[in-house]
Short mmCIF file of C-alpha atoms in Angstrom, two decimals:
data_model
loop_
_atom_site.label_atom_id
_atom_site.label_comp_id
_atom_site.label_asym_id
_atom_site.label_seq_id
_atom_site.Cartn_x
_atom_site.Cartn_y
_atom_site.Cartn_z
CA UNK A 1 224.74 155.35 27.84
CA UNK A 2 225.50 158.03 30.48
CA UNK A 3 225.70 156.96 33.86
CA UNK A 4 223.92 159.27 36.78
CA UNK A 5 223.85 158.91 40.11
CA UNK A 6 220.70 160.84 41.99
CA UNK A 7 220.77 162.10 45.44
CA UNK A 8 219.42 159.43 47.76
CA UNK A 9 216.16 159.77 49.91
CA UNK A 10 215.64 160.39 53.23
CA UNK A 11 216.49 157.09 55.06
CA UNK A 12 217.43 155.75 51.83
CA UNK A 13 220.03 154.16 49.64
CA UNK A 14 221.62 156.04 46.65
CA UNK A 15 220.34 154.71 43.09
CA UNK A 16 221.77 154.41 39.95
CA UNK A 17 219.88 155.53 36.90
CA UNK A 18 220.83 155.50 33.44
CA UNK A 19 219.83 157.57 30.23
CA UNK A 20 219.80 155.94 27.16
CA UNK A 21 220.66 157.43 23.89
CA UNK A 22 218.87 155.52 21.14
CA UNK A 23 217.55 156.11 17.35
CA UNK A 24 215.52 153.16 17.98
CA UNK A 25 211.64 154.07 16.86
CA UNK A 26 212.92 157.12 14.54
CA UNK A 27 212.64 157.74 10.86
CA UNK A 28 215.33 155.90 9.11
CA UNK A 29 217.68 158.57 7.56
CA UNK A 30 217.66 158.31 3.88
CA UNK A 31 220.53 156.76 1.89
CA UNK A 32 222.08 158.45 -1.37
CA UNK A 33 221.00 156.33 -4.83
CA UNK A 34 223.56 157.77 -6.34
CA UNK A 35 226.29 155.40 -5.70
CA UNK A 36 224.62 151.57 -7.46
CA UNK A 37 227.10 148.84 -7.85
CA UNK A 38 227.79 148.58 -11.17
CA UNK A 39 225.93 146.27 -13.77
CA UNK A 40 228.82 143.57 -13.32
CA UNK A 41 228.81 143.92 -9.51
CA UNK A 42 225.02 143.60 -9.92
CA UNK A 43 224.99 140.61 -10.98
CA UNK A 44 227.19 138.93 -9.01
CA UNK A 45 225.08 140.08 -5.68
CA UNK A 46 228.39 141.61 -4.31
CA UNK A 47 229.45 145.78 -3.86
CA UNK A 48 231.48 146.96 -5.77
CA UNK A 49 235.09 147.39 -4.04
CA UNK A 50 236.29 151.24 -4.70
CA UNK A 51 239.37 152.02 -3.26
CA UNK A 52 239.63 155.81 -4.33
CA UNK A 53 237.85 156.33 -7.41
CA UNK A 54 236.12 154.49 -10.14
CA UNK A 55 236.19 151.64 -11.77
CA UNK A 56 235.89 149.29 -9.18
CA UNK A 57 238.72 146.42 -8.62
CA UNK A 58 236.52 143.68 -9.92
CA UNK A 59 235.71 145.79 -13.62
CA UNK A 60 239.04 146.97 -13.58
CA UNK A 61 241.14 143.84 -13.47
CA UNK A 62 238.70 141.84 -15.85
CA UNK A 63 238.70 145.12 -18.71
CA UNK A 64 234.98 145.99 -18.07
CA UNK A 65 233.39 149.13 -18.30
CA UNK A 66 232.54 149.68 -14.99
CA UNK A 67 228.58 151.24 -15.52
CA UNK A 68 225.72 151.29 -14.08
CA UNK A 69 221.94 151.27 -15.91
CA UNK A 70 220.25 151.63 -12.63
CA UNK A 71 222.09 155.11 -12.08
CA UNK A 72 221.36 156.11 -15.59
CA UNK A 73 217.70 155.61 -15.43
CA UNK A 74 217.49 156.94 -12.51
CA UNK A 75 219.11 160.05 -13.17
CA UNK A 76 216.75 160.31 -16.44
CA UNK A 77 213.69 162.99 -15.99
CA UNK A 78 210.34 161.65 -15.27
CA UNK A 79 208.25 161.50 -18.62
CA UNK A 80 211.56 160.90 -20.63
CA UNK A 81 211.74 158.40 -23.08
CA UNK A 82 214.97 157.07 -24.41
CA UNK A 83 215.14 155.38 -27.50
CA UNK A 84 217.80 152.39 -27.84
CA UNK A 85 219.69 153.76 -30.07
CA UNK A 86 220.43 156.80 -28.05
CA UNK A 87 220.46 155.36 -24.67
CA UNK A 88 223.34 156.37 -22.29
CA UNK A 89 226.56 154.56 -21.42
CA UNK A 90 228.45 155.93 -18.48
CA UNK A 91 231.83 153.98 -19.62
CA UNK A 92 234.61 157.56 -20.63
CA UNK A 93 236.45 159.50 -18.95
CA UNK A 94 234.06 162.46 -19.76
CA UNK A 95 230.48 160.53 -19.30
CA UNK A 96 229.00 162.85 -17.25
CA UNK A 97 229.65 166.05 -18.64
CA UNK A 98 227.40 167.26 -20.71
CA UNK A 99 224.44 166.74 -23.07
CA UNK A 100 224.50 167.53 -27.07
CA UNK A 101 222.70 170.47 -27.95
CA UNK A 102 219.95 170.26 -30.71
CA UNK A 103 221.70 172.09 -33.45
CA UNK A 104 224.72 169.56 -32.96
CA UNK A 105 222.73 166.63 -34.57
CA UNK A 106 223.06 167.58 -37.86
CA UNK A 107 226.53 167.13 -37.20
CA UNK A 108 226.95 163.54 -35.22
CA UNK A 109 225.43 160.05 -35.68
CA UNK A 110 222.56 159.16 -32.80
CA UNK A 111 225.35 156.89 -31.31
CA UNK A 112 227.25 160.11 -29.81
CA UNK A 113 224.41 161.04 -27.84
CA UNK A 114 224.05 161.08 -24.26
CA UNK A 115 222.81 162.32 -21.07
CA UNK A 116 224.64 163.11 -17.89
CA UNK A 117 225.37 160.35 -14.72
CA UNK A 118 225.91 159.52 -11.29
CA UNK A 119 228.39 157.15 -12.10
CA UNK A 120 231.48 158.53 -13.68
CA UNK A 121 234.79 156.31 -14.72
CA UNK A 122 238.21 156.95 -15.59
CA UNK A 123 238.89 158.15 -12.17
CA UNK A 124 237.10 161.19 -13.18
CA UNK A 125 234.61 162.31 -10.29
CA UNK A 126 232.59 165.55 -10.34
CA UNK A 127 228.95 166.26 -9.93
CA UNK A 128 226.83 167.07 -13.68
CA UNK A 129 225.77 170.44 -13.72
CA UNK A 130 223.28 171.66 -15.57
CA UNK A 131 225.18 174.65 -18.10
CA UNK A 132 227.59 171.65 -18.57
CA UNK A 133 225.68 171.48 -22.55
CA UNK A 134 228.08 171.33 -25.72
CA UNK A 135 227.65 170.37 -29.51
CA UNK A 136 229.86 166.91 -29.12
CA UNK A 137 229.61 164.46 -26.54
CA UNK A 138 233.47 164.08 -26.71
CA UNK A 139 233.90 160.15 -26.07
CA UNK A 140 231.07 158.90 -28.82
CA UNK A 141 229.47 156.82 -25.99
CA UNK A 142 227.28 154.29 -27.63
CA UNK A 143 223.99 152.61 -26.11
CA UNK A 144 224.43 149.87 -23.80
CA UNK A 145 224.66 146.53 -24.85
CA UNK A 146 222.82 143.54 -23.25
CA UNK A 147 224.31 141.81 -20.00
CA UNK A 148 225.68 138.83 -22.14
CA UNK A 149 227.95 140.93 -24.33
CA UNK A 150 229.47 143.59 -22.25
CA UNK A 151 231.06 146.56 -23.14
CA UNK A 152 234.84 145.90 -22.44
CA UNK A 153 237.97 148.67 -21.52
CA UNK A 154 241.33 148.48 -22.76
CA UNK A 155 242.31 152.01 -21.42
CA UNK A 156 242.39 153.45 -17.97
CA UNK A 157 242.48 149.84 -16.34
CA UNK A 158 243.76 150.52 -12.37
CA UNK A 159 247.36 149.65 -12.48
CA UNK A 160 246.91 147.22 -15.73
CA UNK A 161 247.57 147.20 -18.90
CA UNK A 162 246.62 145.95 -22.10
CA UNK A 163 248.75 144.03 -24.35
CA UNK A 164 247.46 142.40 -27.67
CA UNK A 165 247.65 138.73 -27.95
CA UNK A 166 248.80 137.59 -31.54
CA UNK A 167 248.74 134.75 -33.31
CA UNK A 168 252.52 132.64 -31.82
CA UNK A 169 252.53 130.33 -29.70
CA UNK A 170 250.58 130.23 -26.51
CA UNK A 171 249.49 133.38 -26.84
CA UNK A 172 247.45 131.85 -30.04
CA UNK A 173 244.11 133.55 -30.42
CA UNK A 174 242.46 130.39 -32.17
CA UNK A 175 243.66 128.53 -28.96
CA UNK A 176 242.45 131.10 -26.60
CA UNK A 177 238.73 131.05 -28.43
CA UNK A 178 238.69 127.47 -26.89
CA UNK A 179 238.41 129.02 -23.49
CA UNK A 180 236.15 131.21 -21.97
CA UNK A 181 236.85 134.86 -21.88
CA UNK A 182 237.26 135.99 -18.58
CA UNK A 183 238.09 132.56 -16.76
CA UNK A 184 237.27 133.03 -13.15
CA UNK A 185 237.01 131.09 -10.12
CA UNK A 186 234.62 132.51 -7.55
CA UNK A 187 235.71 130.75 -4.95
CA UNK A 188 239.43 131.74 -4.84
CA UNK A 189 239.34 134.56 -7.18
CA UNK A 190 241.81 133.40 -10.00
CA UNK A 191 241.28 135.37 -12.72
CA UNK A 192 243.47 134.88 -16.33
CA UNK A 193 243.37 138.14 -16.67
CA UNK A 194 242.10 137.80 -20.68
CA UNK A 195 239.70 139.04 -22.23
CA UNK A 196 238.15 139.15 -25.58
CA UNK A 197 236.50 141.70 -27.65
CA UNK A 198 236.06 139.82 -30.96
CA UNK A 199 235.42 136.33 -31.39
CA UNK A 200 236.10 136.48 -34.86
CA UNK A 201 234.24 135.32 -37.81
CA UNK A 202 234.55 132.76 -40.91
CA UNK A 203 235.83 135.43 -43.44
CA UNK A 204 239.95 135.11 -43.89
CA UNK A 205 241.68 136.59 -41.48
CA UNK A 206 239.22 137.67 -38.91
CA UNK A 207 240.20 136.02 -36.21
CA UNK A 208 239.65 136.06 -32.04
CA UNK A 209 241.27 139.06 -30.27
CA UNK A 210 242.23 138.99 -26.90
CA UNK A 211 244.15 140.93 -24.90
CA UNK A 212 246.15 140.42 -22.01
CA UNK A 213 245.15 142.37 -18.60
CA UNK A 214 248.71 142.29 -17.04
CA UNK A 215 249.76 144.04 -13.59
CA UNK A 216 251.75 146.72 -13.66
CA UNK A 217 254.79 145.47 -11.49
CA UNK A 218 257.53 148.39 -11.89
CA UNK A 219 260.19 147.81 -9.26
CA UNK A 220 260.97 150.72 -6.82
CA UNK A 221 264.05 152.13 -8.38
CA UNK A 222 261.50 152.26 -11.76
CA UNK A 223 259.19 153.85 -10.26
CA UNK A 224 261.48 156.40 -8.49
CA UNK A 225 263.08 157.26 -11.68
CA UNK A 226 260.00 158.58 -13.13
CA UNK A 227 258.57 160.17 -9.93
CA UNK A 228 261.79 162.47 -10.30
CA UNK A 229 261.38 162.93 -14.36
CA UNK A 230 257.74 164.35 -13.37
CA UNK A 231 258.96 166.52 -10.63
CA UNK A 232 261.76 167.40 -12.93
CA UNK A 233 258.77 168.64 -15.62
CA UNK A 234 256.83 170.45 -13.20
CA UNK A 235 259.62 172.08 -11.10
CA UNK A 236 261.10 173.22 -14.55
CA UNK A 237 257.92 174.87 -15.75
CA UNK A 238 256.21 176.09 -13.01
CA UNK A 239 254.07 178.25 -12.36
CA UNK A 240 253.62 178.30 -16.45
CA UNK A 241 252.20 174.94 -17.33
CA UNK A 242 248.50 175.91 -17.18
CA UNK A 243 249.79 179.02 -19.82
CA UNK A 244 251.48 176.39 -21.93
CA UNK A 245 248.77 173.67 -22.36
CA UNK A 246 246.97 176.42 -23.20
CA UNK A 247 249.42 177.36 -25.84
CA UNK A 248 249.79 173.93 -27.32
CA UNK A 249 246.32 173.76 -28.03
CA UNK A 250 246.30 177.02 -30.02
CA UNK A 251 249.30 175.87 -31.98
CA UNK A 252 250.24 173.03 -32.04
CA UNK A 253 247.34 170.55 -31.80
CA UNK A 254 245.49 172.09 -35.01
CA UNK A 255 248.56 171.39 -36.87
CA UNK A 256 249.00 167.58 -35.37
CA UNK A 257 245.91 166.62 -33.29
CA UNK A 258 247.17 163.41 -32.17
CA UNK A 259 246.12 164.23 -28.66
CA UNK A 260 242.50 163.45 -27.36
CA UNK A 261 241.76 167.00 -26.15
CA UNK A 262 238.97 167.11 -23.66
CA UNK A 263 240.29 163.88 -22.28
CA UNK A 264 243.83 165.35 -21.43
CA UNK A 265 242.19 168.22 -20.05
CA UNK A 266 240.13 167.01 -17.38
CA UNK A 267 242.89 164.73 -16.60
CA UNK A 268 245.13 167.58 -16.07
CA UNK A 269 242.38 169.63 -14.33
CA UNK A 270 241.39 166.87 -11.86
CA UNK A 271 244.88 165.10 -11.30
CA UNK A 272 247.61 165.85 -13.88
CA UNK A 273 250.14 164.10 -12.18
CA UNK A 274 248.33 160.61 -12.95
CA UNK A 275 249.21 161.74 -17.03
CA UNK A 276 252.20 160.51 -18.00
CA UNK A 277 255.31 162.69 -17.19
CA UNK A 278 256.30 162.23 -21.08
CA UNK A 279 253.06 163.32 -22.14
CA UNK A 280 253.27 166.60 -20.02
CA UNK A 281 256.55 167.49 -20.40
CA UNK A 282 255.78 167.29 -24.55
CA UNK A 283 253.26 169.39 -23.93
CA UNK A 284 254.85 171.55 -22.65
CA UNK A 285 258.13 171.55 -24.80
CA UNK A 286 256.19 172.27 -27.67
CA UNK A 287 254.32 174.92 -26.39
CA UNK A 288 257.11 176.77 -25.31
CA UNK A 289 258.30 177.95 -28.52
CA UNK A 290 255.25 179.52 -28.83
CA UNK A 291 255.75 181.53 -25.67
CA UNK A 292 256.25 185.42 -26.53
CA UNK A 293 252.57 184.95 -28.68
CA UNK A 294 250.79 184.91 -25.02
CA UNK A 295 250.94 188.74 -24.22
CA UNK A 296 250.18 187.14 -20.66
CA UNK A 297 253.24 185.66 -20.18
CA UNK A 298 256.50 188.52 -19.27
CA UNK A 299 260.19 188.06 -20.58
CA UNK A 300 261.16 185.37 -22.34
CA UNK A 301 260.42 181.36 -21.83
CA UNK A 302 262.92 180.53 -18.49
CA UNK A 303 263.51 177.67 -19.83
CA UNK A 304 265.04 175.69 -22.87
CA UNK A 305 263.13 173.65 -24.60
CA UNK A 306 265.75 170.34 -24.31
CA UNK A 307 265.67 170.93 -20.64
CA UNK A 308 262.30 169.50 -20.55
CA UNK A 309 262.78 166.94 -23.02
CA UNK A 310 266.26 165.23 -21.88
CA UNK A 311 263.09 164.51 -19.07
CA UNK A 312 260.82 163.44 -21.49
CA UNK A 313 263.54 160.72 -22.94
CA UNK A 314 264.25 159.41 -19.67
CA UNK A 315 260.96 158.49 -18.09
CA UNK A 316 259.23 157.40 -21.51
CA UNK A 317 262.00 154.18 -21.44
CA UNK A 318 260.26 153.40 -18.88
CA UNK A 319 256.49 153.79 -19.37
CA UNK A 320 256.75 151.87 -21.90
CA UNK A 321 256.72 148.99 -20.41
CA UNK A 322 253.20 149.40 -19.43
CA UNK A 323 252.25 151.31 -22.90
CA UNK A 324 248.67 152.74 -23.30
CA UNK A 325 247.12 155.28 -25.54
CA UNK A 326 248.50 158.24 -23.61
CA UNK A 327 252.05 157.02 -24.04
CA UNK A 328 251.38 156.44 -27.50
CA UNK A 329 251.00 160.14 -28.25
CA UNK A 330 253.26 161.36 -26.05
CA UNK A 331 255.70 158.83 -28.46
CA UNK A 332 254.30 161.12 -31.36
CA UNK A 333 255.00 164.02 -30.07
CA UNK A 334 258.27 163.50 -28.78
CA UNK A 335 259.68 162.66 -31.97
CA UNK A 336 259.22 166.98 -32.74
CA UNK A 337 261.33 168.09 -30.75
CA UNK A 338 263.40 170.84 -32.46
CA UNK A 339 266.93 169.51 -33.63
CA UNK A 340 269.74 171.38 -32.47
CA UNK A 341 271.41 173.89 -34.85
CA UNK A 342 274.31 171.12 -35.35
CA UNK A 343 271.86 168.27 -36.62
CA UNK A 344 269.09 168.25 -39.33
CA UNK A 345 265.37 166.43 -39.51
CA UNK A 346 267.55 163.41 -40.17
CA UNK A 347 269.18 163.08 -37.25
CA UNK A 348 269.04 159.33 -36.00
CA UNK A 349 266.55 160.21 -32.94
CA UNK A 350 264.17 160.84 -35.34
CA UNK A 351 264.47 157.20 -36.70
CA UNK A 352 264.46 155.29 -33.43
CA UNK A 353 261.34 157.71 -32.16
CA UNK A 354 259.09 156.54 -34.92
CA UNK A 355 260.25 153.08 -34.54
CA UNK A 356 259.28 153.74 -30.34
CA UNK A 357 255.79 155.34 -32.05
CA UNK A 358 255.16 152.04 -33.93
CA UNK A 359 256.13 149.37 -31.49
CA UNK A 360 254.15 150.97 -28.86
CA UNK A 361 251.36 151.23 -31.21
CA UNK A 362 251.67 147.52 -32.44
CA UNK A 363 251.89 146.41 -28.99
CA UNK A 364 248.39 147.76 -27.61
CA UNK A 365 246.98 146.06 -31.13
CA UNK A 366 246.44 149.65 -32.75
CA UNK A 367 247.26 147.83 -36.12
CA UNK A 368 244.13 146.28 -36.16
CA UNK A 369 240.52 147.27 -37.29
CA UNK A 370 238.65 147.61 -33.97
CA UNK A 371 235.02 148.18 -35.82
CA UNK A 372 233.84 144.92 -34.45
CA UNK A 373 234.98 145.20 -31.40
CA UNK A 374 233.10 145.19 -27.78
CA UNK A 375 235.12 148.33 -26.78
CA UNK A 376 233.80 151.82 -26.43
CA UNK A 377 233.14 153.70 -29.34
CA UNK A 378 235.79 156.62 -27.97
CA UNK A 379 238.21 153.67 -27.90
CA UNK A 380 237.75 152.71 -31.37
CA UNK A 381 237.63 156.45 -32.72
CA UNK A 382 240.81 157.34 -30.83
CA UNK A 383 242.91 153.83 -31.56
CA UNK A 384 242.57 154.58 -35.30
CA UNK A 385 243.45 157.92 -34.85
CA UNK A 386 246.31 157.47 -33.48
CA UNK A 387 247.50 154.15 -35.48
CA UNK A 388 247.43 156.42 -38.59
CA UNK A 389 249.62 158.71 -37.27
CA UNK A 390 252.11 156.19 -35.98
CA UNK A 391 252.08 155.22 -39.59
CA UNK A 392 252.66 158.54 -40.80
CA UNK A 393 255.36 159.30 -38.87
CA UNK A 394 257.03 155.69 -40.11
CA UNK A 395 256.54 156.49 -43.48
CA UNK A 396 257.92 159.87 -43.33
CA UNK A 397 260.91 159.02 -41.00
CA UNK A 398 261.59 156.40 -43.83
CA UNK A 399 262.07 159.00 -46.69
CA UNK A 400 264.01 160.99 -44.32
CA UNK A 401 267.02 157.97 -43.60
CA UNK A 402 266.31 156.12 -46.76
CA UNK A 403 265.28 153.13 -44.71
CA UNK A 404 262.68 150.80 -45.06
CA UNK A 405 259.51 151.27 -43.36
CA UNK A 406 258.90 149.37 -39.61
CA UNK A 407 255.14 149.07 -40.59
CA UNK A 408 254.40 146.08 -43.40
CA UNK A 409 252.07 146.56 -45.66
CA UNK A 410 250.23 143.83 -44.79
CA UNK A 411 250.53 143.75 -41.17
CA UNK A 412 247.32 145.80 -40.56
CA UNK A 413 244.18 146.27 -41.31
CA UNK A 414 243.11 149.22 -39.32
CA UNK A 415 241.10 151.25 -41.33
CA UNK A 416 241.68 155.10 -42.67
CA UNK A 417 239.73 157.60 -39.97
CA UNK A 418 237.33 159.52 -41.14
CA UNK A 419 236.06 163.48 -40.19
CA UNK A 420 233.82 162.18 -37.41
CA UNK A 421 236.71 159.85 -36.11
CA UNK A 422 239.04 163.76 -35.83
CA UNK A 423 235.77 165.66 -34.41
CA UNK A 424 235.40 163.64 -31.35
CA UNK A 425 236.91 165.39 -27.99
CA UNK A 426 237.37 168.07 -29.95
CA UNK A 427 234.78 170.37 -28.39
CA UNK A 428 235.61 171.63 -25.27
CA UNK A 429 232.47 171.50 -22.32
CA UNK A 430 232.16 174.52 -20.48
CA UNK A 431 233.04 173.75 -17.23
CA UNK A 432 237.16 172.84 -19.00
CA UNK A 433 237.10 176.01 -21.62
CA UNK A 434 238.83 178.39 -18.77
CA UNK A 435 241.90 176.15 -19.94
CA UNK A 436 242.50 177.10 -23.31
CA UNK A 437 241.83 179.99 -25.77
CA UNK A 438 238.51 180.80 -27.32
CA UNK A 439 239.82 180.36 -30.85
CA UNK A 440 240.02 176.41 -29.06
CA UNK A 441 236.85 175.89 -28.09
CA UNK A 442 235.01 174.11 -30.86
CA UNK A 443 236.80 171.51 -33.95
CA UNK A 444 238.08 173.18 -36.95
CA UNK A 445 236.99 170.98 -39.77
CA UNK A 446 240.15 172.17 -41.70
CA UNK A 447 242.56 170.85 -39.03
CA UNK A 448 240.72 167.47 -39.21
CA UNK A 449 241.01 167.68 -43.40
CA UNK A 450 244.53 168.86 -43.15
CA UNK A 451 245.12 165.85 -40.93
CA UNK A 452 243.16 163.22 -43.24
CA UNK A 453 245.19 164.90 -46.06
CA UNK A 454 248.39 164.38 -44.34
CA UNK A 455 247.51 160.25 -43.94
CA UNK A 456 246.67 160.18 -47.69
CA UNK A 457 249.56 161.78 -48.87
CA UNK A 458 251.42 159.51 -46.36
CA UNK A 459 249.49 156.21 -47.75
CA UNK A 460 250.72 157.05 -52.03
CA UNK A 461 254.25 157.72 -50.38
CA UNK A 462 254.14 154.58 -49.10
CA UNK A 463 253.06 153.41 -52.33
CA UNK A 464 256.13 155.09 -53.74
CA UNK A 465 258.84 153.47 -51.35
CA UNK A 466 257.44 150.25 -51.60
CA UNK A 467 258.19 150.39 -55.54
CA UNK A 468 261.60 152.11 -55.23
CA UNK A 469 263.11 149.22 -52.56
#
């Protein structure tokens, strides 16, 4: 209100009016659909609670895919009709990026299929645009399930983590089945923080799984010591490390394609910094050696390669105490680094990286067979990916130290990937292939036979040591 005082009248007294500002009677202005609570949120009858980017709080600390069908449907085309089998599920990292083209489903199962969103997870925002169209929807999102079995995340969790839950003591699956999964009180909001995405069956040794949902409590001088290891990386390597990612995935990811591709690099286009500082720096290690084939890149690499690593080695002691998929392969990685001229492949590093590799592995419950599971199928695809290449890399660093292997041979049952498991995130969208070379656009299928070659060979060496000890 605006207060105006008119000249008074002859003879009279001055007045007072007052002009009003109002939208009262007017249209009401129209609110965006595009941001629905999510299915769980739904349900409940409450928002959903989104600090700075999906998933919200509540799907994030209970290991829910944070989705919603509403959104989905509504960002279908009028006239469309969507079969079950190859209805959407807005739950990866890359969700909303593209659509598979026709000629790509001679290629993929119906379950890879999918059309773009309004929501988008994995703290991964942007807008779907219409030339955003490639031959692999990179994450293998599968069609929703109902309400009463919901689709459950063990990655990209905000500021948890997810720990497997074995069979010893308390942490008994077969004791934990007794509960309900996600034990909640509404009223006061204590959650257990457990969650399970098999409830096991009557066949021998298929039991519960659960994992754990902990907080990730670092203390400060923790998370100050990696804060400088990733300023370390990037101060080291700047203004190169879009040239070397680009680098690493000419030569070296064909060659060892533990890395989910498309996934690291919209992570490192949107927010790289939120990667692991291990995982970056081994990135860019590797790629260095490779630096005088970039005719782009003047003089040689100002840097040494064991200048980034000695960063790598120090932060990754610590990330591992919150390990995830992401730490896993930078684990992988970091165990090929290029000995000094003084030491040999044997040198003890080597030894106590694969050991790193395989208890980070075991401890996110890579070691067993997540087929069943109510995960995501980019979870599932990726998990045995990279458990076979932990187990590679034990058997291997075995032969080289004549020790025994860390994995037992019956202390899995994860089973062998196949060509389709290798092909997801392998095709870069459009809107990311400005980040690496042409010759990296699409999935060689003889890097992903060279890799399924390399875990056979590796399974009949293991079959060798296991007769020689």
């Amino acid at each position: 209100m605006e207060p105006r005082t008119d000249s008074p009248a002859a003879g009279g007294t001055s007045s007072r009016k007052y002009t009003i500002r109002s939208n009262f009677g007017h249209a009401r202005q129209p609110r965006s659909r595009k941001n629905r609570p999510c299915d769980a949120c739904r349900r409940r009858k409450t928002a959903c609670v989104i600090p700075d980017k999906p998933p919200c709080l509540f799907c994030s600390s209970r290991g829910l895919v944070c989705r919603s069908s509403a959104a989905l449907a509504a960002s279908e085309p009028r006239g469309a009709t969507t079969t079950p089998e190859a209805s959407p599920l807005s739950n990866g990292p890359d969700s909303s990026e593209a659509v598979p083209s026709p000629a790509s489903t001679e290629h993929h199962s119906v379950d890879e299929t999918f059309a773009p969103s309004a929501v988008v997870h994995d703290g991964l925002v942007r807008t779907p645009v219409a030339e955003d169209v490639h031959p692999t929807a990179s994450y293998g999102l599968s069609a929703p399930d109902p309400p009463e079995s919901p689709i459950h995340a063990l990655e990209d969790l905000r500021e948890r983590t997810s720990h497997s839950m074995g069979l010893a003591s308390e942490q008994d699956t077969y004791f934990m089945d007794s509960f309900r999964s996600l034990l909640l009180s509404e009223e006061d909001e204590v959650d257990a923080n457990i969650v399970q995405v098999y409830d096991g069956s009557a066949q021998p040794h298929h039991h519960p799984v659960h994992f754990l949902l902990l907080l990730n409590g670092f203390p400060d001088h923790t998370n100050h010591a990696m804060r400088e290891a990733s300023d370390a990386i990037e101060k080291i390597v700047f203004p190169h490390g879009p040239a070397l990612v680009r680098l690493y995935f000419k030569y070296v990811h064909p060659a060892y394609p533990v890395v989910s591709k498309v996934r690291f690099l919209r992570q490192y286009a949107v927010a790289k910094l939120e990667l692991p500082a291990s995982l970056r720096g081994s990135v860019y290690a590797l790629a260095s050696v490779f630096w005088e084939r970039d005719p782009s890149l003047k003089g040689p690499c100002p840097f040494e390669q064991h200048e980034v690593f000695v960063h790598c080695h120090t932060t990754i002691r610590r990330e591992l105490e919150a390990p995830n998929l992401y730490k896993l392969q930078a684990c992988l990685l970091l165990s090929h680094l290029m000995p000094p001229a003084i030491d040999s492949v044997e040198t003890p590093s080597t030894w106590v990286l694969a050991s790193q590799s395989t208890a980070c592995a075991q401890m996110i419950g890579l070691h067993q067979d997540p087929s069943s599971w109510t995960i995501a199928l980019w979870e599932k695809r990726l998990r045995k990916k990279l458990w076979w290449a932990a187990y590679a890399a034990d058997c291997w660093s075995a032969v080289c130290h004549g020790n025994p292997p860390h994995i037992g041979y019956e202390t899995f049952d994860t089973p062998p990937p196949t060509l389709d498991d290798l092909r997801f995130d392998e095709d870069v969208p459009v809107d990311l292939r400005y980040m690496v070379d042409p010759d990296s656009f699409e999935f060689q299928v003889s890097d992903g036979a060279r890799f399924l070659e390399m875990v056979n060979i590796s399974r009949n060496l293991r079959t060798i040591l296991d007769s020689s000890l």
